[in-house]
């Protein structure tokens, strides 16, 4: 399915560009549904038995599953095509972004006086995990290029990438998580919220919709996305302050926020930065405040094949810290950051866009959490569900 | 982008080529040929879409095209 974004900065593609985007979304769906099914079958019938014969035991870990699959024809086809499809995602939107540069700049100028802000720091040096690697195989990554272009490429590329599974404004994660928390903890009423890795704010804004009285601050290290995200928010009538800042060095006083959150962010951070990010979240939270991260489910709670299926991105999608993050126990990480063991919680929430409002309510009002090990948890394919974890500060 | 490449600490040896690109097939040229095939299929689809009726379901047409062109890669026939 081809997704047309629902905001004024959306692409204005030529007919050929629209067709190219449709093909890329379609081939990604073919890879992530059809070829993924072949991959799972090949693992069960060829790769795992072969591994067992060679090692005297079944694959026990994601790493074992990776070793088992390397060289298998189904793995080769799936992986080779998925890498190329990822490159085609960005290629399919880059010409349109270049052509639209003037219009996007005009939109930024037109909205300059509207509620909300963007604060960039000319002397800020983005960390190497964001600047020294083309994260997600996106050329120039998130920190490079002119003006807001990287933000626009990300937004439009994600629309192609998502196959319609991440919401009409790529905000399904934020919408699903915010709906879950609001229904699970109806007494929780934040007045100040911080997104610690917002890119273009697509999953930040749903929290402002959920808690309209709360002030929303969204930080990131990459200036293009912040500029783009601020304009994008203003054009949607959502007030938010976008600030260039690193999650592990928050320039906020202690006890500044009631909610500190992120979406698909922690797995892009080196281990030490990730640990400091959690500690900083604890520091800037007020007593009674909540830290919440939507993330990929931990490897320790998944079977080897399902674990490696997600870890694939670490090796082949330029996300070098992805597996290291997933090998960690999120509860232990929270405790290391200062949170109490009893104050940790985790959950799986159905995609609100796919399963609907009632399914989120059911998940939020029941203690029978969906199994993290479910095949659809964290996997961008038909039936996706989102994993989240968090901790309360006492 | 920097020449320095960041990789997972536990990346198995030999999964990247000298150019830093991942290698999957025993003959690395096959990975590049796969990319060429996908690019060609994409360009062919762009041409085909120009001639579709305006009221056609283009997403459905694209899916049928992809399923047909890439059917030989499927292991489990449906």
Short mmCIF file of C-alpha atoms in Angstrom, two decimals:
data_model
loop_
_atom_site.label_atom_id
_atom_site.label_comp_id
_atom_site.label_asym_id
_atom_site.label_seq_id
_atom_site.Cartn_x
_atom_site.Cartn_y
_atom_site.Cartn_z
CA UNK A 1 0.00 0.00 0.00
CA UNK A 2 1.23 3.46 -0.88
CA UNK A 3 0.89 6.00 1.89
CA UNK A 4 0.09 9.64 1.22
CA UNK A 5 1.09 11.72 4.24
CA UNK A 6 -1.61 13.91 5.73
CA UNK A 7 0.24 17.17 6.22
CA UNK A 8 1.31 20.11 4.07
CA UNK A 9 4.95 19.06 3.77
CA UNK A 10 4.03 15.81 2.07
CA UNK A 11 5.55 14.87 -1.25
CA UNK A 12 4.20 16.26 -4.49
CA UNK A 13 5.47 13.43 -6.67
CA UNK A 14 5.47 13.24 -10.43
CA UNK A 15 3.55 10.29 -11.85
CA UNK A 16 6.80 8.40 -12.34
CA UNK A 17 7.96 9.12 -8.78
CA UNK A 18 4.63 7.92 -7.41
CA UNK A 19 4.91 4.74 -9.46
CA UNK A 20 8.48 4.20 -8.25
CA UNK A 21 7.40 4.63 -4.64
CA UNK A 22 4.53 2.22 -5.15
CA UNK A 23 6.90 -0.39 -6.53
CA UNK A 24 9.29 -0.01 -3.59
CA UNK A 25 6.49 -0.31 -1.04
CA UNK A 26 5.23 -3.35 -2.93
CA UNK A 27 8.58 -5.08 -3.16
CA UNK A 28 9.19 -4.44 0.54
CA UNK A 29 5.85 -6.06 1.32
CA UNK A 30 6.82 -9.03 -0.85
CA UNK A 31 10.14 -9.35 1.00
CA UNK A 32 8.85 -8.77 4.53
CA UNK A 33 5.81 -11.00 4.20
CA UNK A 34 6.31 -13.59 1.45
CA UNK A 35 10.08 -14.04 1.47
CA UNK A 36 10.10 -13.76 5.28
CA UNK A 37 7.74 -16.73 5.39
CA UNK A 38 10.11 -18.66 3.12
CA UNK A 39 12.99 -17.67 5.40
CA UNK A 40 11.21 -19.00 8.46
CA UNK A 41 10.44 -22.26 6.68
CA UNK A 42 14.04 -22.58 5.49
CA UNK A 43 15.26 -22.03 9.03
CA UNK A 44 13.08 -24.79 10.41
CA UNK A 45 13.68 -27.32 7.64
CA UNK A 46 17.29 -26.66 6.58
CA UNK A 47 19.29 -24.13 8.58
CA UNK A 48 18.48 -25.21 12.14
CA UNK A 49 18.86 -28.97 11.44
CA UNK A 50 22.18 -28.29 9.73
CA UNK A 51 23.33 -26.22 12.70
CA UNK A 52 22.23 -29.00 15.08
CA UNK A 53 24.17 -31.60 13.12
CA UNK A 54 27.31 -29.47 13.20
CA UNK A 55 27.11 -28.26 16.80
CA UNK A 56 25.28 -30.99 18.67
CA UNK A 57 22.51 -28.65 19.80
CA UNK A 58 19.79 -26.43 18.41
CA UNK A 59 20.50 -22.75 17.83
CA UNK A 60 20.15 -21.13 21.24
CA UNK A 61 20.62 -17.47 20.47
CA UNK A 62 20.09 -14.84 17.82
CA UNK A 63 23.78 -15.22 16.96
CA UNK A 64 23.35 -18.97 16.50
CA UNK A 65 20.37 -18.37 14.21
CA UNK A 66 22.46 -15.91 12.20
CA UNK A 67 25.25 -18.48 11.80
CA UNK A 68 22.71 -21.13 10.88
CA UNK A 69 21.15 -19.00 8.17
CA UNK A 70 24.28 -17.56 6.58
CA UNK A 71 24.65 -19.20 3.19
CA UNK A 72 21.13 -20.59 3.02
CA UNK A 73 19.51 -19.72 -0.34
CA UNK A 74 16.40 -18.28 1.29
CA UNK A 75 18.52 -16.07 3.54
CA UNK A 76 20.64 -14.90 0.62
CA UNK A 77 17.63 -13.94 -1.48
CA UNK A 78 15.74 -12.30 1.39
CA UNK A 79 18.78 -10.34 2.58
CA UNK A 80 20.12 -9.26 -0.77
CA UNK A 81 16.71 -8.00 -1.85
CA UNK A 82 16.02 -6.31 1.46
CA UNK A 83 19.26 -4.33 1.35
CA UNK A 84 18.54 -3.16 -2.18
CA UNK A 85 14.91 -2.33 -1.35
CA UNK A 86 16.13 -0.17 1.53
CA UNK A 87 18.40 1.78 -0.82
CA UNK A 88 15.49 2.14 -3.25
CA UNK A 89 13.34 3.63 -0.47
CA UNK A 90 15.58 6.69 -0.18
CA UNK A 91 16.29 6.88 -3.90
CA UNK A 92 12.57 6.96 -4.65
CA UNK A 93 12.05 10.25 -2.77
CA UNK A 94 15.33 12.15 -3.09
CA UNK A 95 14.55 13.90 -6.41
CA UNK A 96 11.20 15.09 -5.11
CA UNK A 97 12.75 16.52 -1.97
CA UNK A 98 15.34 18.39 -4.01
CA UNK A 99 12.64 19.80 -6.25
CA UNK A 100 10.54 20.81 -3.23
CA UNK A 101 13.33 22.55 -1.31
CA UNK A 102 12.07 26.04 -2.04
CA UNK A 103 8.47 25.22 -1.11
CA UNK A 104 9.57 23.60 2.16
CA UNK A 105 11.66 26.67 3.02
CA UNK A 106 8.65 28.89 2.32
CA UNK A 107 6.50 26.79 4.63
CA UNK A 108 9.14 27.15 7.34
CA UNK A 109 9.18 30.93 6.91
CA UNK A 110 5.39 31.18 6.82
CA UNK A 111 5.03 29.31 10.11
CA UNK A 112 7.89 31.03 11.92
CA UNK A 113 5.61 33.09 14.14
CA UNK A 114 3.26 30.29 15.11
CA UNK A 115 3.27 28.68 18.58
CA UNK A 116 6.20 26.33 19.04
CA UNK A 117 9.90 26.75 18.45
CA UNK A 118 13.10 25.22 17.17
CA UNK A 119 16.40 25.86 18.91
CA UNK A 120 19.54 24.82 17.03
CA UNK A 121 23.05 25.13 18.42
CA UNK A 122 25.60 26.22 15.79
CA UNK A 123 28.50 24.79 17.79
CA UNK A 124 26.81 21.47 18.48
CA UNK A 125 28.79 18.49 17.19
CA UNK A 126 26.53 15.50 16.51
CA UNK A 127 27.80 12.25 18.03
CA UNK A 128 29.52 9.80 15.73
CA UNK A 129 26.78 7.19 16.06
CA UNK A 130 24.59 9.65 14.15
CA UNK A 131 27.13 11.32 11.89
CA UNK A 132 29.69 8.64 10.97
CA UNK A 133 27.31 6.05 9.60
CA UNK A 134 24.49 6.20 7.06
CA UNK A 135 21.90 4.99 9.57
CA UNK A 136 19.20 2.90 7.87
CA UNK A 137 21.33 3.15 4.71
CA UNK A 138 19.98 6.69 4.28
CA UNK A 139 22.59 8.59 2.23
CA UNK A 140 24.14 11.34 4.34
CA UNK A 141 22.32 10.00 7.39
CA UNK A 142 20.22 12.34 9.51
CA UNK A 143 22.83 14.96 10.25
CA UNK A 144 24.04 15.80 6.73
CA UNK A 145 22.85 17.72 3.72
CA UNK A 146 21.40 21.16 3.21
CA UNK A 147 18.63 22.78 5.23
CA UNK A 148 15.73 20.52 6.09
CA UNK A 149 16.36 18.02 3.29
CA UNK A 150 17.33 15.09 5.51
CA UNK A 151 14.13 15.54 7.50
CA UNK A 152 12.05 15.55 4.34
CA UNK A 153 13.85 12.52 2.92
CA UNK A 154 13.23 10.67 6.16
CA UNK A 155 9.53 11.58 6.30
CA UNK A 156 8.83 10.74 2.67
CA UNK A 157 11.11 7.72 2.69
CA UNK A 158 9.41 6.35 5.79
CA UNK A 159 6.07 6.74 4.03
CA UNK A 160 7.37 4.39 1.30
CA UNK A 161 9.15 2.15 3.82
CA UNK A 162 6.13 1.75 6.10
CA UNK A 163 3.86 0.06 3.53
CA UNK A 164 0.96 1.83 5.24
CA UNK A 165 1.63 0.03 8.55
CA UNK A 166 2.89 3.00 10.58
CA UNK A 167 -0.09 5.34 10.48
CA UNK A 168 -1.31 8.05 8.15
CA UNK A 169 1.36 10.44 9.43
CA UNK A 170 3.84 7.72 10.47
CA UNK A 171 2.60 8.24 14.00
CA UNK A 172 1.11 4.86 14.82
CA UNK A 173 3.75 4.10 17.44
CA UNK A 174 3.11 7.36 19.28
CA UNK A 175 -0.66 7.03 18.95
CA UNK A 176 -0.64 3.42 20.17
CA UNK A 177 1.72 4.05 23.09
CA UNK A 178 0.00 7.24 24.25
CA UNK A 179 -3.42 5.57 24.05
CA UNK A 180 -2.14 2.61 26.06
CA UNK A 181 -0.64 4.77 28.83
CA UNK A 182 -3.66 7.05 29.03
CA UNK A 183 -5.98 4.09 29.47
CA UNK A 184 -3.71 2.00 31.65
CA UNK A 185 -2.92 4.89 34.00
CA UNK A 186 -5.92 7.25 33.79
CA UNK A 187 -4.75 9.16 36.87
CA UNK A 188 -1.45 10.07 35.21
CA UNK A 189 -1.61 13.73 34.12
CA UNK A 190 1.75 15.05 32.93
CA UNK A 191 2.31 18.79 32.63
CA UNK A 192 5.75 18.61 30.99
CA UNK A 193 6.85 15.93 28.49
CA UNK A 194 10.20 15.26 26.86
CA UNK A 195 10.90 13.14 23.76
CA UNK A 196 14.61 12.30 23.93
CA UNK A 197 15.15 11.30 20.28
CA UNK A 198 12.42 12.77 18.11
CA UNK A 199 13.89 12.89 14.55
CA UNK A 200 10.99 14.77 12.87
CA UNK A 201 8.59 14.49 15.82
CA UNK A 202 6.23 12.08 14.09
CA UNK A 203 5.82 10.02 17.26
CA UNK A 204 6.16 13.04 19.58
CA UNK A 205 3.02 14.87 18.50
CA UNK A 206 0.55 12.11 19.49
CA UNK A 207 1.55 12.66 23.11
CA UNK A 208 0.49 16.31 22.84
CA UNK A 209 -2.84 15.13 21.47
CA UNK A 210 -3.17 12.71 24.39
CA UNK A 211 -2.20 15.32 26.98
CA UNK A 212 -3.03 18.71 25.40
CA UNK A 213 -2.41 20.66 28.61
CA UNK A 214 1.18 19.42 28.88
CA UNK A 215 4.16 21.26 27.40
CA UNK A 216 5.98 19.12 24.83
CA UNK A 217 9.73 19.35 24.29
CA UNK A 218 11.36 17.18 21.64
CA UNK A 219 15.13 16.87 21.32
CA UNK A 220 17.46 15.30 18.80
CA UNK A 221 21.07 15.66 17.71
CA UNK A 222 20.25 16.18 14.01
CA UNK A 223 19.37 19.73 12.97
CA UNK A 224 17.65 18.97 9.63
CA UNK A 225 15.00 16.82 11.28
CA UNK A 226 14.41 19.34 14.06
CA UNK A 227 13.80 22.18 11.59
CA UNK A 228 11.57 19.99 9.49
CA UNK A 229 9.79 18.59 12.54
CA UNK A 230 9.08 22.02 13.99
CA UNK A 231 7.53 23.26 10.76
CA UNK A 232 5.64 20.00 10.35
CA UNK A 233 4.21 20.36 13.88
CA UNK A 234 3.18 23.99 13.34
CA UNK A 235 1.44 23.12 10.09
CA UNK A 236 -0.59 20.57 12.03
CA UNK A 237 -1.40 23.10 14.73
CA UNK A 238 0.56 21.28 17.42
CA UNK A 239 2.68 23.38 19.77
CA UNK A 240 6.04 21.81 20.58
CA UNK A 241 9.56 23.02 21.26
CA UNK A 242 12.24 21.24 19.21
CA UNK A 243 15.74 21.52 20.66
CA UNK A 244 19.12 20.28 19.44
CA UNK A 245 20.46 18.27 22.35
CA UNK A 246 21.83 14.82 23.13
CA UNK A 247 19.80 12.46 25.27
CA UNK A 248 22.79 11.63 27.47
CA UNK A 249 23.59 15.27 28.27
CA UNK A 250 20.26 16.90 28.96
CA UNK A 251 20.46 20.63 29.49
CA UNK A 252 17.50 20.67 31.87
CA UNK A 253 17.41 21.04 35.66
CA UNK A 254 16.61 18.08 37.87
CA UNK A 255 12.91 17.22 38.17
CA UNK A 256 11.79 19.13 35.07
CA UNK A 257 9.41 16.61 33.46
CA UNK A 258 6.57 14.24 34.31
CA UNK A 259 7.09 12.10 31.23
CA UNK A 260 10.34 11.28 29.43
CA UNK A 261 9.85 9.05 26.41
CA UNK A 262 11.26 7.86 23.11
CA UNK A 263 10.17 5.80 20.12
CA UNK A 264 12.49 3.39 18.31
CA UNK A 265 15.46 5.39 19.56
CA UNK A 266 17.51 3.59 22.23
CA UNK A 267 18.73 0.91 19.84
CA UNK A 268 20.62 3.53 17.83
CA UNK A 269 22.80 4.49 20.82
CA UNK A 270 26.14 3.01 21.92
CA UNK A 271 25.91 1.11 25.20
CA UNK A 272 27.44 3.81 27.40
CA UNK A 273 25.33 6.55 25.84
CA UNK A 274 22.23 4.43 26.30
CA UNK A 275 22.98 3.87 29.98
CA UNK A 276 23.57 7.59 30.52
CA UNK A 277 20.35 8.38 28.64
CA UNK A 278 18.39 6.32 31.14
CA UNK A 279 20.20 7.96 34.08
CA UNK A 280 19.53 11.40 32.65
CA UNK A 281 15.85 10.52 32.22
CA UNK A 282 15.76 9.58 35.89
CA UNK A 283 17.44 12.84 36.87
CA UNK A 284 15.08 15.14 34.97
CA UNK A 285 11.93 13.29 36.00
CA UNK A 286 9.87 14.61 38.89
CA UNK A 287 8.84 12.18 41.63
CA UNK A 288 5.81 10.31 40.31
CA UNK A 289 7.04 10.79 36.76
CA UNK A 290 7.25 8.15 34.07
CA UNK A 291 10.03 7.11 31.73
CA UNK A 292 8.65 5.20 28.74
CA UNK A 293 10.39 3.77 25.70
CA UNK A 294 8.83 2.13 22.70
CA UNK A 295 11.46 -0.25 21.45
CA UNK A 296 12.27 -3.56 19.89
CA UNK A 297 11.63 -6.48 22.21
CA UNK A 298 14.66 -7.89 24.06
CA UNK A 299 16.38 -10.97 22.70
CA UNK A 300 16.14 -12.69 26.06
CA UNK A 301 12.39 -12.88 25.64
CA UNK A 302 12.35 -14.25 22.10
CA UNK A 303 13.14 -17.52 20.35
CA UNK A 304 16.42 -17.56 18.35
CA UNK A 305 14.94 -17.19 14.88
CA UNK A 306 12.51 -14.43 15.85
CA UNK A 307 15.30 -12.68 17.73
CA UNK A 308 17.66 -12.78 14.76
CA UNK A 309 14.93 -11.77 12.35
CA UNK A 310 14.91 -8.40 14.12
CA UNK A 311 18.68 -8.30 14.69
CA UNK A 312 19.19 -8.55 10.93
CA UNK A 313 19.04 -4.75 10.83
CA UNK A 314 22.05 -4.47 13.09
CA UNK A 315 24.30 -6.18 10.56
CA UNK A 316 22.73 -5.20 7.27
CA UNK A 317 20.83 -1.94 7.78
CA UNK A 318 23.62 0.14 9.32
CA UNK A 319 22.32 0.05 12.86
CA UNK A 320 25.43 -1.18 14.66
CA UNK A 321 24.10 -0.83 18.23
CA UNK A 322 20.77 -2.51 17.56
CA UNK A 323 21.73 -6.02 18.66
CA UNK A 324 23.73 -4.79 21.64
CA UNK A 325 20.64 -2.98 22.82
CA UNK A 326 18.44 -6.04 22.28
CA UNK A 327 20.85 -8.26 24.18
CA UNK A 328 20.34 -6.11 27.26
CA UNK A 329 17.66 -6.70 29.87
CA UNK A 330 15.61 -3.48 29.86
CA UNK A 331 14.66 -3.96 33.49
CA UNK A 332 18.31 -4.14 34.51
CA UNK A 333 19.08 -1.08 32.40
CA UNK A 334 16.34 0.87 34.18
CA UNK A 335 17.65 -0.22 37.57
CA UNK A 336 21.17 0.85 36.62
CA UNK A 337 19.75 4.26 35.77
CA UNK A 338 18.30 4.69 39.24
CA UNK A 339 14.79 3.28 38.91
CA UNK A 340 13.48 0.80 41.46
CA UNK A 341 13.08 -2.85 40.45
CA UNK A 342 9.42 -2.80 41.43
CA UNK A 343 8.77 0.31 39.38
CA UNK A 344 9.60 -1.33 36.03
CA UNK A 345 6.90 -2.51 33.66
CA UNK A 346 6.68 -3.69 30.07
CA UNK A 347 3.91 -4.43 27.66
CA UNK A 348 2.96 -5.15 24.07
CA UNK A 349 0.35 -2.88 22.55
CA UNK A 350 -1.51 -3.67 19.33
CA UNK A 351 -1.04 -1.14 16.55
CA UNK A 352 -3.98 1.20 16.96
CA UNK A 353 -4.11 1.77 13.22
CA UNK A 354 -4.32 -1.92 12.40
CA UNK A 355 -6.21 -3.45 15.30
CA UNK A 356 -8.26 -0.41 16.31
CA UNK A 357 -9.04 1.57 19.40
CA UNK A 358 -10.84 -1.21 21.23
CA UNK A 359 -7.87 -3.57 20.97
CA UNK A 360 -5.63 -1.00 22.65
CA UNK A 361 -8.19 -0.50 25.40
CA UNK A 362 -8.37 -4.25 25.94
CA UNK A 363 -4.59 -4.50 26.19
CA UNK A 364 -4.44 -1.56 28.58
CA UNK A 365 -7.16 -2.79 30.89
CA UNK A 366 -5.99 -6.38 31.11
CA UNK A 367 -3.01 -7.80 32.95
CA UNK A 368 -2.77 -10.58 30.40
CA UNK A 369 -0.08 -8.90 28.29
CA UNK A 370 0.49 -10.15 24.80
CA UNK A 371 3.49 -12.44 24.66
CA UNK A 372 6.64 -10.55 23.72
CA UNK A 373 7.75 -13.62 21.83
CA UNK A 374 4.91 -13.31 19.36
CA UNK A 375 6.16 -13.27 15.81
CA UNK A 376 4.46 -9.96 15.08
CA UNK A 377 5.98 -8.04 18.00
CA UNK A 378 8.26 -5.35 16.65
CA UNK A 379 8.23 -6.80 13.16
CA UNK A 380 7.09 -4.37 10.48
CA UNK A 381 4.80 -6.69 8.57
CA UNK A 382 1.15 -7.58 8.53
CA UNK A 383 -0.17 -7.61 12.10
CA UNK A 384 2.57 -5.57 13.74
CA UNK A 385 2.45 -4.95 17.51
CA UNK A 386 4.65 -2.59 19.50
CA UNK A 387 6.78 -3.37 22.55
CA UNK A 388 7.20 -0.82 25.30
CA UNK A 389 8.87 -0.64 28.67
CA UNK A 390 9.14 1.97 31.33
CA UNK A 391 9.57 2.78 34.97
CA UNK A 392 8.06 5.16 37.48
CA UNK A 393 10.22 7.46 39.54
CA UNK A 394 9.27 7.34 43.21
CA UNK B 1 30.05 9.99 4.96
CA UNK B 2 33.05 9.00 7.01
CA UNK B 3 35.35 6.30 5.74
CA UNK B 4 35.25 4.84 9.23
CA UNK B 5 32.63 2.12 9.36
CA UNK B 6 30.73 1.32 12.49
CA UNK B 7 29.79 -2.33 12.73
CA UNK B 8 28.24 -4.51 15.41
CA UNK B 9 30.93 -5.81 17.76
CA UNK B 10 29.89 -9.40 17.15
CA UNK B 11 29.58 -9.20 13.35
CA UNK B 12 30.80 -12.54 11.92
CA UNK B 13 33.91 -12.32 9.78
CA UNK B 14 33.46 -12.18 6.06
CA UNK B 15 29.93 -10.80 5.92
CA UNK B 16 31.11 -7.53 4.35
CA UNK B 17 33.11 -7.09 1.17
CA UNK B 18 36.12 -4.83 0.61
CA UNK B 19 33.75 -1.99 -0.29
CA UNK B 20 31.92 -2.39 3.03
CA UNK B 21 28.77 -3.72 1.38
CA UNK B 22 27.25 -6.87 2.84
CA UNK B 23 27.85 -10.10 0.95
CA UNK B 24 25.22 -12.82 0.85
CA UNK B 25 25.81 -15.00 -2.18
CA UNK B 26 28.97 -17.07 -2.60
CA UNK B 27 29.66 -15.13 -5.78
CA UNK B 28 29.42 -11.45 -4.66
CA UNK B 29 28.48 -10.38 -8.17
CA UNK B 30 25.10 -12.05 -7.64
CA UNK B 31 24.26 -9.49 -4.94
CA UNK B 32 24.92 -6.72 -7.42
CA UNK B 33 22.94 -8.50 -10.12
CA UNK B 34 20.03 -8.80 -7.71
CA UNK B 35 20.12 -5.03 -7.28
CA UNK B 36 20.16 -4.57 -11.06
CA UNK B 37 17.15 -6.88 -11.45
CA UNK B 38 15.21 -4.95 -8.84
CA UNK B 39 16.07 -1.63 -10.44
CA UNK B 40 15.01 -2.93 -13.84
CA UNK B 41 11.74 -4.28 -12.44
CA UNK B 42 11.09 -0.91 -10.85
CA UNK B 43 11.69 0.96 -14.08
CA UNK B 44 9.51 -1.50 -15.99
CA UNK B 45 6.72 -0.94 -13.48
CA UNK B 46 7.03 2.83 -13.91
CA UNK B 47 6.55 2.35 -17.65
CA UNK B 48 3.60 0.01 -17.17
CA UNK B 49 1.86 2.35 -14.76
CA UNK B 50 1.82 5.10 -17.39
CA UNK B 51 -0.60 3.00 -19.43
CA UNK B 52 -2.94 1.93 -16.64
CA UNK B 53 -6.49 3.30 -16.71
CA UNK B 54 -6.96 6.20 -14.31
CA UNK B 55 -9.54 4.27 -12.30
CA UNK B 56 -7.35 1.19 -11.83
CA UNK B 57 -6.27 -0.01 -8.37
CA UNK B 58 -2.59 0.73 -8.83
CA UNK B 59 -1.49 -0.79 -5.54
CA UNK B 60 -3.22 -4.05 -6.44
CA UNK B 61 -1.77 -3.95 -9.95
CA UNK B 62 1.71 -3.37 -8.55
CA UNK B 63 1.35 -6.28 -6.15
CA UNK B 64 0.24 -8.60 -8.95
CA UNK B 65 3.17 -7.44 -11.09
CA UNK B 66 5.69 -8.05 -8.29
CA UNK B 67 4.20 -11.43 -7.42
CA UNK B 68 4.42 -12.48 -11.07
CA UNK B 69 7.92 -11.18 -11.81
CA UNK B 70 9.52 -12.45 -8.60
CA UNK B 71 7.57 -15.73 -8.33
CA UNK B 72 10.66 -17.84 -9.17
CA UNK B 73 12.26 -16.67 -5.91
CA UNK B 74 9.51 -18.14 -3.77
CA UNK B 75 10.30 -21.46 -2.11
CA UNK B 76 6.79 -22.18 -0.92
CA UNK B 77 4.27 -21.91 -3.70
CA UNK B 78 0.86 -20.57 -2.73
#
